[in-house]
Amino acid sequence: MTFDQLRTLLAVHESGSALRAARALGREQSSVQKQLDTLNRNSQTLCGEVLTVRQGRGKDFLFTPTGEDTVELARLTFEKWLESIHWSRRRLGRMLTVGTTEFTLPIVSRAWNRVSEEFRQREVEFKVAHVRTKELWSRLETRQVDLICGSIVSTPEGDLRLTEYEVVEYARGQAWLLTNLLENELPDTPVETSRLGGVPLVVPPAGLVADLLITWYGSNFRERLNVVADIDDVHYGLSLLRSGFVRGCMIVTGSIGRGMAAQDEPGTVPLRAIALDDDLEPKAELMTGAFVRRADLERYDAGHPLNRLWAAVKEDVRTYTPVA
């Protein structure tokens, strides 16, 4: 049983037919069918059961229990094999994967400009992966990326999750409220975090804002707050407030809040940015930065692409002027 045969089996399982699998693989249907016939003969000899059964013209293949087990084994084999290949390429400095949220993309972009020519000459495969804030820790801990840029909730006691990471901090500050409520409904004076239960909130199910609310109000914060709308990302929340369809407040970073409040778009409800005064314990701030596993930096020499990019990030932060 060869890797190519296993790849064909996976393609047939995913597409349902030899014809569609052949199109996906860029080969003739007869070639795919021949490999299936070989796999079925070998499986019949080894296990006493074929892998696939043809159900008639125009119908998808039926996979036997042995076939389903073999497909799962093939999938795991390919995943492990690719993981090993990617790890070797990272170790040898041939590939680097960086994760970034939409709002921290400029950090990676500026650092990349410092090393791009060097990486091109060394033929380093550089990949950028879009990471949602709620996925930041899982992407780091499962080693899906070598370096990541994003924002986290930081407390004075420190975050125990950071003990194994090197961090370059770009910005730190309090969250703000972005609202379409009128001033007589919600004055411009800072809102204490202990009073958030008295304002209508637009909140996401997970991510940076949810982490803030959990810090202040516990995991059952929805039961203690007045949640008037659920959103999946900040753009939908902004559209919701600007439409006036929902009247309420959205917790955002200071730069986003002030930036959106300054925009005056015709035909939309004006927005105001109001500061939050954190009077709850533990005190929580929003920190934006770059994160990398300390063990990875120590594993490689100073000339490895990861260490070179990390040095570029640290150099960039020395010249970076954060938004006030």
PDB file of C-alpha atoms in Angstrom, residues 87-88 90-93 143 145-146 164 292-307:
ATOM      1  CA  TRP A  87       8.787  20.588  11.814  1.00  0.00           C
ATOM      2  CA  SER A  88      11.952  19.654   9.903  1.00  0.00           C
ATOM      3  CA  ARG A  90      11.146  24.940  10.648  1.00  0.00           C
ATOM      4  CA  ARG A  91      14.126  23.405  12.424  1.00  0.00           C
ATOM      5  CA  LEU A  92      16.322  23.878   9.362  1.00  0.00           C
ATOM      6  CA  GLY A  93      15.114  27.436   8.828  1.00  0.00           C
ATOM      7  CA  ARG A 143       2.454  25.215  17.753  1.00  0.00           C
ATOM      8  CA  VAL A 145       2.492  29.286  14.373  1.00  0.00           C
ATOM      9  CA  ASP A 146       6.083  30.185  15.256  1.00  0.00           C
ATOM     10  CA  GLU A 164       7.035  30.192  28.733  1.00  0.00           C
ATOM     11  CA  VAL A 292       7.058  33.676  20.769  1.00  0.00           C
ATOM     12  CA  ARG A 293       7.941  30.491  22.648  1.00  0.00           C
ATOM     13  CA  ARG A 294      11.147  31.036  24.634  1.00  0.00           C
ATOM     14  CA  ALA A 295      12.210  27.414  24.064  1.00  0.00           C
ATOM     15  CA  ASP A 296      12.092  27.925  20.291  1.00  0.00           C
ATOM     16  CA  LEU A 297      14.356  30.975  20.428  1.00  0.00           C
ATOM     17  CA  GLU A 298      16.821  29.072  22.610  1.00  0.00           C
ATOM     18  CA  ARG A 299      16.678  25.970  20.413  1.00  0.00           C
ATOM     19  CA  TYR A 300      17.927  27.818  17.325  1.00  0.00           C
ATOM     20  CA  ASP A 301      21.069  29.865  16.738  1.00  0.00           C
ATOM     21  CA  ALA A 302      20.987  33.641  16.271  1.00  0.00           C
ATOM     22  CA  GLY A 303      20.925  33.306  12.489  1.00  0.00           C
ATOM     23  CA  HIS A 304      17.801  31.142  12.371  1.00  0.00           C
ATOM     24  CA  PRO A 305      14.873  32.935  10.623  1.00  0.00           C
ATOM     25  CA  LEU A 306      12.762  32.899  13.793  1.00  0.00           C
ATOM     26  CA  ASN A 307      15.477  34.641  15.820  1.00  0.00           C
TER      27      ASN A 307
END
